[in-house]
């Protein structure tokens, strides 16, 4: 069963239950109102008649005064009035029934001649219809002399109640029909939105992430559409980054492979001249092989981070010695590019628990990026200082800087800010994940044309 049918069914069931309950209550209230009103009218009439008898006819014989009393009692009453003796025999009746008939068979009459007012509702054999009767005792000198009985037909009342009930039912049916129609329309708008989301999701499942789900209303479905669209946009961007990455890696692989193959062909064909040419070719082959190895290592690291297999081999690390050695290692390269590389440590640094190889990988990557984007005559400063419970390491250069739109995307996997530069676009992403494994944080600040500052925050230890 479709969601639209379930929604309409739910609306219909709720309104049907509500309407039936309300109509039952209303009809019961109308029924009570009419019948109770008639009963109160009869009781009031009977009380007045009994009071009249007690005040003016208590000294008279009931049977002798019955005809006069009957005329007075029925003067303002359109129904049937009976005067009954103390033994239950009928004395007078406005309908002309034969006097002397025993009325003690009616429960209200028995109660009245016993001194208690009572009512009775039932089928009258003479009238052949539903009637309501009220019997009231006639008291003379403290004794029950008889009873007066007022009887009225309920036929008109029943017809009135039935007509009102039919009106209620008709109104209820109209309400149910209107609510059902509104439910169909509302469910249609909901299912339309759901169908639109379903179609968009199916297209995304097929790989089309350019599609966008419609957002007709600002509700839960609208929020779902926003989420779906955001997800599609994110996947689309990731797909583009991945494609760029594949293209970049292909280029990075092709360049050294082309160099290696060229020199292999040269060496095999004996086209080289002298030992110098041979050494040059072997150096290039070795350099390009190292470049390929570095690229493969980055890919392997990325794979390990992706599936959570990367683990740290922690040991006690003396940061002052560690950073000084890294500076010495890269200073020759910086000198070849006419870049000043300085290590500035003004305060004793703590010994921290870290993976030296992975942390070295991070620092080499940060310095490699700084060397790539810093021109001749520029400078790079590695500095470090202890702070409250942590150590702060910075790599600051005077290079080209990074545009603001690229700055937020740099740590993303596959992303390369400058596509003309070599590299896989994984270095910063891997570096950030290594720092996070150390429970630290990597922060990049840059201003276009002025340089870049990368700050690494690591949990500190004892200063030595």
CSV table of C-alpha atoms in Angstrom, one decimal, residues 16-391:
chain,number,residue,atom,x,y,z
A,16,UNK,CA,-14.6,9.2,11.2
A,17,UNK,CA,-13.9,8.2,14.8
A,18,UNK,CA,-14.1,11.9,15.8
A,19,UNK,CA,-17.4,12.6,14.0
A,20,UNK,CA,-19.1,9.4,15.2
A,21,UNK,CA,-18.1,10.1,18.8
A,22,UNK,CA,-19.2,13.8,18.6
A,23,UNK,CA,-22.5,12.8,16.9
A,24,UNK,CA,-23.2,10.1,19.5
A,25,UNK,CA,-22.6,12.7,22.3
A,26,UNK,CA,-24.7,15.4,20.6
A,27,UNK,CA,-27.6,13.0,19.8
A,28,UNK,CA,-27.6,11.7,23.4
A,29,UNK,CA,-27.5,15.3,24.7
A,30,UNK,CA,-30.5,16.3,22.4
A,31,UNK,CA,-32.4,13.2,23.4
A,32,UNK,CA,-31.8,13.9,27.1
A,33,UNK,CA,-32.7,17.6,26.7
A,34,UNK,CA,-36.1,16.9,25.0
A,35,UNK,CA,-37.2,14.0,27.2
A,36,UNK,CA,-36.0,15.6,30.4
A,37,UNK,CA,-37.7,18.9,29.5
A,38,UNK,CA,-41.0,17.1,28.9
A,39,UNK,CA,-40.7,15.1,32.2
A,40,UNK,CA,-40.0,18.3,34.1
A,41,UNK,CA,-43.0,20.0,32.6
A,42,UNK,CA,-45.3,17.1,33.6
A,43,UNK,CA,-43.8,16.9,37.1
A,44,UNK,CA,-44.4,20.7,37.5
A,45,UNK,CA,-47.9,20.3,36.3
A,46,UNK,CA,-48.6,17.4,38.7
A,47,UNK,CA,-47.0,19.3,41.6
A,48,UNK,CA,-49.2,22.3,41.0
A,49,UNK,CA,-52.3,20.2,40.7
A,50,UNK,CA,-51.6,18.2,43.9
A,51,UNK,CA,-50.9,21.5,45.7
A,52,UNK,CA,-54.2,23.0,44.4
A,53,UNK,CA,-56.1,19.9,45.6
A,54,UNK,CA,-54.5,19.9,49.0
A,55,UNK,CA,-55.3,23.6,49.6
A,56,UNK,CA,-58.9,23.8,48.3
A,57,UNK,CA,-60.4,20.3,48.1
A,58,UNK,CA,-58.8,18.4,51.0
A,59,UNK,CA,-62.0,18.5,53.0
A,60,UNK,CA,-64.1,17.2,50.0
A,61,UNK,CA,-64.6,13.7,48.8
A,62,UNK,CA,-62.3,12.9,45.9
A,63,UNK,CA,-64.8,10.9,43.9
A,64,UNK,CA,-67.5,13.6,44.2
A,65,UNK,CA,-65.1,16.4,43.2
A,66,UNK,CA,-63.2,14.4,40.6
A,67,UNK,CA,-65.0,15.9,37.6
A,68,UNK,CA,-64.4,19.5,38.8
A,69,UNK,CA,-60.8,18.7,39.6
A,70,UNK,CA,-60.3,17.1,36.2
A,71,UNK,CA,-61.5,20.2,34.4
A,72,UNK,CA,-59.2,22.4,36.4
A,73,UNK,CA,-56.2,20.1,36.1
A,74,UNK,CA,-56.5,19.7,32.3
A,75,UNK,CA,-57.4,23.3,31.6
A,76,UNK,CA,-53.8,24.2,30.5
A,77,UNK,CA,-52.6,20.8,29.5
A,78,UNK,CA,-53.1,19.3,26.0
A,79,UNK,CA,-52.4,15.7,27.0
A,80,UNK,CA,-54.3,13.1,29.0
A,81,UNK,CA,-55.2,13.6,32.7
A,82,UNK,CA,-56.4,10.9,35.1
A,83,UNK,CA,-57.6,11.0,38.6
A,84,UNK,CA,-57.1,7.8,40.5
A,85,UNK,CA,-58.4,6.6,43.8
A,86,UNK,CA,-56.4,5.4,46.8
A,87,UNK,CA,-57.0,1.8,45.8
A,88,UNK,CA,-55.7,2.3,42.3
A,89,UNK,CA,-59.1,2.5,40.5
A,90,UNK,CA,-59.6,5.0,37.7
A,91,UNK,CA,-62.1,7.8,38.8
A,92,UNK,CA,-61.9,10.3,36.0
A,93,UNK,CA,-60.1,10.4,32.6
A,94,UNK,CA,-60.0,13.2,30.0
A,95,UNK,CA,-59.9,10.6,27.3
A,96,UNK,CA,-63.2,9.1,28.3
A,97,UNK,CA,-61.9,5.8,29.5
A,98,UNK,CA,-64.4,3.8,31.6
A,99,UNK,CA,-64.2,4.7,35.3
A,100,UNK,CA,-63.4,1.9,37.7
A,101,UNK,CA,-60.6,0.4,35.6
A,102,UNK,CA,-57.7,-0.7,37.9
A,103,UNK,CA,-54.6,1.3,37.2
A,104,UNK,CA,-52.4,-0.3,39.8
A,105,UNK,CA,-50.6,-2.3,37.1
A,106,UNK,CA,-48.6,0.8,36.2
A,107,UNK,CA,-45.5,1.3,38.4
A,108,UNK,CA,-45.9,5.1,38.6
A,109,UNK,CA,-49.5,4.7,39.9
A,110,UNK,CA,-48.4,2.2,42.6
A,111,UNK,CA,-45.7,4.7,43.7
A,112,UNK,CA,-48.2,7.6,43.8
A,113,UNK,CA,-50.9,5.9,45.9
A,114,UNK,CA,-48.0,4.8,48.2
A,115,UNK,CA,-47.2,8.5,48.6
A,116,UNK,CA,-44.3,9.0,46.2
A,117,UNK,CA,-44.2,10.8,42.8
A,118,UNK,CA,-43.0,8.6,39.9
A,119,UNK,CA,-42.7,8.5,36.2
A,120,UNK,CA,-43.3,5.8,33.6
A,121,UNK,CA,-42.3,5.6,29.9
A,122,UNK,CA,-43.7,2.9,27.7
A,123,UNK,CA,-46.1,1.7,25.0
A,124,UNK,CA,-49.7,2.7,25.8
A,125,UNK,CA,-52.2,0.1,24.6
A,126,UNK,CA,-54.9,2.7,24.1
A,127,UNK,CA,-52.8,5.2,22.3
A,128,UNK,CA,-50.6,2.6,20.5
A,129,UNK,CA,-47.6,4.8,20.8
A,130,UNK,CA,-44.8,5.7,23.2
A,131,UNK,CA,-46.0,7.8,26.1
A,132,UNK,CA,-44.6,9.5,29.2
A,133,UNK,CA,-46.7,9.5,32.4
A,134,UNK,CA,-46.1,11.3,35.7
A,135,UNK,CA,-48.2,10.3,38.8
A,136,UNK,CA,-48.3,12.4,41.9
A,137,UNK,CA,-50.1,11.7,45.2
A,138,UNK,CA,-53.1,13.7,46.3
A,139,UNK,CA,-52.9,14.3,50.0
A,140,UNK,CA,-55.7,15.2,52.3
A,141,UNK,CA,-55.3,15.6,56.1
A,142,UNK,CA,-51.9,13.9,55.9
A,143,UNK,CA,-53.3,10.9,54.1
A,144,UNK,CA,-53.0,9.9,50.5
A,145,UNK,CA,-56.5,10.2,49.1
A,146,UNK,CA,-55.5,9.2,45.5
A,147,UNK,CA,-53.3,10.3,42.7
A,148,UNK,CA,-53.3,12.6,39.7
A,149,UNK,CA,-51.7,11.3,36.5
A,150,UNK,CA,-50.5,13.4,33.5
A,151,UNK,CA,-49.8,11.5,30.3
A,152,UNK,CA,-48.3,12.9,27.0
A,153,UNK,CA,-47.5,11.3,23.7
A,154,UNK,CA,-43.8,11.1,22.8
A,155,UNK,CA,-44.5,10.7,19.1
A,156,UNK,CA,-43.7,14.3,18.2
A,157,UNK,CA,-40.7,14.4,20.4
A,158,UNK,CA,-39.3,11.3,18.9
A,159,UNK,CA,-39.9,12.7,15.4
A,160,UNK,CA,-38.1,16.0,16.4
A,161,UNK,CA,-35.2,14.1,17.9
A,162,UNK,CA,-35.0,11.9,14.8
A,163,UNK,CA,-34.9,14.9,12.5
A,164,UNK,CA,-32.2,16.5,14.5
A,165,UNK,CA,-30.2,13.3,14.5
A,166,UNK,CA,-30.6,13.1,10.7
A,167,UNK,CA,-29.3,16.7,10.4
A,168,UNK,CA,-26.3,15.7,12.6
A,169,UNK,CA,-25.6,12.7,10.5
A,170,UNK,CA,-25.9,14.7,7.2
A,171,UNK,CA,-23.5,17.4,8.6
A,172,UNK,CA,-21.1,14.6,9.8
A,173,UNK,CA,-21.1,13.0,6.3
A,174,UNK,CA,-20.4,16.4,4.7
A,175,UNK,CA,-17.5,17.0,7.2
A,176,UNK,CA,-16.1,13.5,6.5
A,177,UNK,CA,-16.3,14.1,2.8
A,178,UNK,CA,-14.6,17.5,3.1
A,179,UNK,CA,-11.9,16.2,5.3
A,180,UNK,CA,-11.4,13.2,3.0
A,181,UNK,CA,-11.0,15.6,0.1
A,182,UNK,CA,-8.6,17.9,2.0
A,183,UNK,CA,-6.7,14.7,3.1
A,184,UNK,CA,-6.4,13.6,-0.5
A,185,UNK,CA,-5.1,17.0,-1.5
A,186,UNK,CA,-2.6,17.3,1.4
A,187,UNK,CA,-1.4,13.7,0.9
A,188,UNK,CA,-0.9,14.6,-2.8
A,189,UNK,CA,1.4,17.5,-1.9
A,190,UNK,CA,3.3,15.3,0.5
A,191,UNK,CA,3.7,12.3,-1.8
A,192,UNK,CA,4.6,14.7,-4.7
A,193,UNK,CA,7.5,16.0,-2.6
A,194,UNK,CA,8.5,12.4,-1.6
A,195,UNK,CA,8.2,11.3,-5.2
A,196,UNK,CA,10.5,14.2,-6.3
A,197,UNK,CA,13.0,13.3,-3.6
A,198,UNK,CA,12.8,9.6,-4.7
A,199,UNK,CA,13.5,10.5,-8.3
A,200,UNK,CA,16.4,12.7,-7.4
A,201,UNK,CA,17.8,9.9,-5.1
A,202,UNK,CA,17.4,7.3,-7.9
A,203,UNK,CA,19.3,9.6,-10.3
A,204,UNK,CA,22.1,10.1,-7.7
A,205,UNK,CA,22.2,6.3,-7.3
A,206,UNK,CA,22.8,6.1,-11.0
A,207,UNK,CA,25.7,8.5,-10.7
A,208,UNK,CA,24.1,11.7,-11.8
A,209,UNK,CA,25.0,14.1,-8.9
A,210,UNK,CA,24.1,17.2,-10.9
A,211,UNK,CA,20.4,16.7,-10.2
A,212,UNK,CA,18.8,18.6,-7.4
A,213,UNK,CA,15.7,17.8,-5.4
A,214,UNK,CA,12.9,20.3,-5.4
A,215,UNK,CA,12.1,22.1,-2.1
A,216,UNK,CA,8.4,23.2,-2.2
A,217,UNK,CA,8.0,23.9,1.5
A,218,UNK,CA,10.2,24.8,4.5
A,219,UNK,CA,9.4,21.7,6.5
A,220,UNK,CA,11.0,18.3,7.3
A,221,UNK,CA,10.8,17.3,3.6
A,222,UNK,CA,12.3,20.6,2.6
A,223,UNK,CA,15.1,20.0,5.1
A,224,UNK,CA,15.6,16.5,3.7
A,225,UNK,CA,15.8,18.0,0.2
A,226,UNK,CA,18.4,20.5,1.4
A,227,UNK,CA,20.4,17.6,3.0
A,228,UNK,CA,20.1,15.5,-0.2
A,229,UNK,CA,21.2,18.5,-2.3
A,230,UNK,CA,24.1,19.3,0.0
A,231,UNK,CA,25.2,15.6,-0.1
A,232,UNK,CA,25.0,15.6,-3.9
A,233,UNK,CA,27.0,18.8,-4.1
A,234,UNK,CA,29.6,17.4,-1.7
A,235,UNK,CA,29.9,14.1,-3.7
A,236,UNK,CA,30.0,16.1,-6.9
A,237,UNK,CA,32.9,18.2,-5.6
A,238,UNK,CA,34.7,15.1,-4.2
A,239,UNK,CA,34.2,13.3,-7.6
A,240,UNK,CA,35.7,16.4,-9.3
A,241,UNK,CA,38.6,16.4,-6.9
A,242,UNK,CA,39.1,12.7,-7.4
A,243,UNK,CA,39.1,13.1,-11.1
A,244,UNK,CA,41.6,15.9,-10.8
A,245,UNK,CA,43.6,13.7,-8.5
A,246,UNK,CA,43.7,10.8,-11.0
A,247,UNK,CA,44.7,13.2,-13.7
A,248,UNK,CA,47.4,14.7,-11.5
A,249,UNK,CA,48.7,11.3,-10.4
A,250,UNK,CA,48.7,10.1,-14.0
A,251,UNK,CA,50.8,13.2,-14.9
A,252,UNK,CA,53.1,12.7,-11.9
A,253,UNK,CA,53.6,9.1,-12.9
A,254,UNK,CA,54.1,9.8,-16.6
A,255,UNK,CA,56.8,12.4,-16.2
A,256,UNK,CA,59.3,10.3,-14.3
A,257,UNK,CA,58.5,7.2,-16.3
A,258,UNK,CA,59.1,9.1,-19.5
A,259,UNK,CA,62.5,10.3,-18.2
A,260,UNK,CA,63.4,6.8,-17.0
A,261,UNK,CA,62.3,5.2,-20.3
A,262,UNK,CA,64.2,7.9,-22.3
A,263,UNK,CA,67.4,7.2,-20.5
A,264,UNK,CA,67.0,3.5,-20.6
A,265,UNK,CA,66.6,3.7,-24.4
A,266,UNK,CA,69.6,5.9,-24.6
A,267,UNK,CA,71.7,3.6,-22.5
A,268,UNK,CA,70.6,0.5,-24.3
A,269,UNK,CA,71.3,2.0,-27.7
A,270,UNK,CA,74.7,3.1,-26.6
A,271,UNK,CA,74.0,6.6,-27.6
A,272,UNK,CA,75.7,8.1,-24.5
A,273,UNK,CA,79.1,9.6,-24.7
A,274,UNK,CA,81.5,9.3,-21.9
A,275,UNK,CA,81.2,8.5,-18.2
A,276,UNK,CA,79.7,11.9,-17.4
A,277,UNK,CA,76.7,11.3,-19.6
A,278,UNK,CA,76.3,7.8,-18.1
A,279,UNK,CA,76.5,9.2,-14.5
A,280,UNK,CA,74.0,11.9,-15.4
A,281,UNK,CA,71.5,9.4,-16.8
A,282,UNK,CA,71.8,7.1,-13.8
A,283,UNK,CA,71.3,10.1,-11.5
A,284,UNK,CA,68.1,11.1,-13.3
A,285,UNK,CA,66.9,7.5,-13.2
A,286,UNK,CA,67.6,7.3,-9.5
A,287,UNK,CA,66.0,10.7,-8.8
A,288,UNK,CA,62.8,9.8,-10.8
A,289,UNK,CA,62.6,6.4,-9.1
A,290,UNK,CA,62.7,8.2,-5.7
A,291,UNK,CA,60.0,10.5,-6.9
A,292,UNK,CA,57.9,7.5,-7.9
A,293,UNK,CA,58.5,5.8,-4.6
A,294,UNK,CA,57.5,9.0,-2.7
A,295,UNK,CA,54.3,9.1,-4.7
A,296,UNK,CA,53.5,5.5,-4.1
A,297,UNK,CA,54.2,6.0,-0.4
A,298,UNK,CA,51.7,8.9,-0.3
A,299,UNK,CA,49.1,6.7,-2.0
A,300,UNK,CA,49.7,3.9,0.5
A,301,UNK,CA,49.5,6.3,3.5
A,302,UNK,CA,46.3,7.7,2.1
A,303,UNK,CA,44.9,4.2,1.8
A,304,UNK,CA,45.8,3.3,5.4
A,305,UNK,CA,44.2,6.5,6.7
A,306,UNK,CA,41.1,5.9,4.6
A,307,UNK,CA,40.4,2.4,6.2
A,308,UNK,CA,41.8,3.2,9.7
A,309,UNK,CA,44.9,1.0,9.4
A,310,UNK,CA,47.4,3.7,10.2
A,311,UNK,CA,49.1,3.3,13.6
A,312,UNK,CA,51.7,5.3,15.4
A,313,UNK,CA,55.0,4.0,16.7
A,314,UNK,CA,55.4,6.4,19.6
A,315,UNK,CA,58.7,7.1,21.4
A,316,UNK,CA,60.2,9.9,23.5
A,317,UNK,CA,61.0,12.7,21.0
A,318,UNK,CA,63.4,15.6,21.8
A,319,UNK,CA,61.9,18.3,19.7
A,320,UNK,CA,64.9,20.7,19.7
A,321,UNK,CA,67.2,18.1,18.2
A,322,UNK,CA,64.4,16.8,15.9
A,323,UNK,CA,63.7,20.2,14.4
A,324,UNK,CA,67.3,21.1,14.1
A,325,UNK,CA,68.1,18.0,12.1
A,326,UNK,CA,65.2,18.6,9.7
A,327,UNK,CA,66.5,22.1,9.1
A,328,UNK,CA,70.0,20.8,8.4
A,329,UNK,CA,68.6,18.2,6.0
A,330,UNK,CA,66.7,20.7,3.9
A,331,UNK,CA,69.1,23.6,4.1
A,332,UNK,CA,71.1,22.6,1.0
A,333,UNK,CA,68.0,22.5,-1.1
A,334,UNK,CA,67.0,25.9,0.2
A,335,UNK,CA,70.4,27.2,-0.6
A,336,UNK,CA,70.2,25.9,-4.2
A,337,UNK,CA,67.0,27.9,-4.6
A,338,UNK,CA,68.5,31.0,-2.9
A,339,UNK,CA,66.1,30.7,0.0
A,340,UNK,CA,67.1,31.3,3.6
A,341,UNK,CA,66.0,28.5,5.9
A,342,UNK,CA,66.2,29.2,9.6
A,343,UNK,CA,65.4,27.2,12.7
A,344,UNK,CA,64.4,29.5,15.6
A,345,UNK,CA,64.1,27.9,19.1
A,346,UNK,CA,64.4,30.4,21.9
A,347,UNK,CA,63.1,28.3,24.8
A,348,UNK,CA,63.7,24.7,25.9
A,349,UNK,CA,61.2,22.4,24.3
A,350,UNK,CA,59.4,19.5,26.1
A,351,UNK,CA,60.0,15.9,25.3
A,352,UNK,CA,56.9,14.5,23.8
A,353,UNK,CA,55.5,11.1,23.0
A,354,UNK,CA,55.3,10.9,19.2
A,355,UNK,CA,56.1,8.9,16.1
A,356,UNK,CA,59.3,10.5,14.9
A,357,UNK,CA,59.0,9.1,11.3
A,358,UNK,CA,55.4,10.3,10.9
A,359,UNK,CA,56.1,13.7,12.5
A,360,UNK,CA,59.2,14.0,10.2
A,361,UNK,CA,56.9,13.2,7.3
A,362,UNK,CA,54.7,16.1,8.3
A,363,UNK,CA,57.5,18.6,8.7
A,364,UNK,CA,59.1,17.5,5.4
A,365,UNK,CA,55.8,18.0,3.6
A,366,UNK,CA,55.3,21.4,5.1
A,367,UNK,CA,58.8,22.5,4.2
A,368,UNK,CA,58.5,21.0,0.8
A,369,UNK,CA,55.4,23.1,0.1
A,370,UNK,CA,57.1,26.2,1.5
A,371,UNK,CA,60.1,25.7,-0.8
A,372,UNK,CA,57.9,25.1,-3.8
A,373,UNK,CA,56.0,28.4,-3.3
A,374,UNK,CA,58.8,30.6,-2.1
A,375,UNK,CA,60.8,32.5,-4.7
A,376,UNK,CA,64.5,33.2,-4.9
A,377,UNK,CA,65.6,35.6,-2.2
A,378,UNK,CA,62.8,34.5,0.2
A,379,UNK,CA,63.0,33.0,3.6
A,380,UNK,CA,61.5,30.1,5.6
A,381,UNK,CA,61.5,30.1,9.4
A,382,UNK,CA,60.9,27.0,11.6
A,383,UNK,CA,60.0,28.0,15.1
A,384,UNK,CA,58.8,26.2,18.2
A,385,UNK,CA,57.8,27.2,21.7
A,386,UNK,CA,56.2,25.5,24.7
A,387,UNK,CA,52.7,26.6,25.9
A,388,UNK,CA,50.2,25.5,28.5
A,389,UNK,CA,50.2,21.7,28.2
A,390,UNK,CA,51.3,21.8,24.6
A,391,UNK,CA,54.0,22.7,22.1
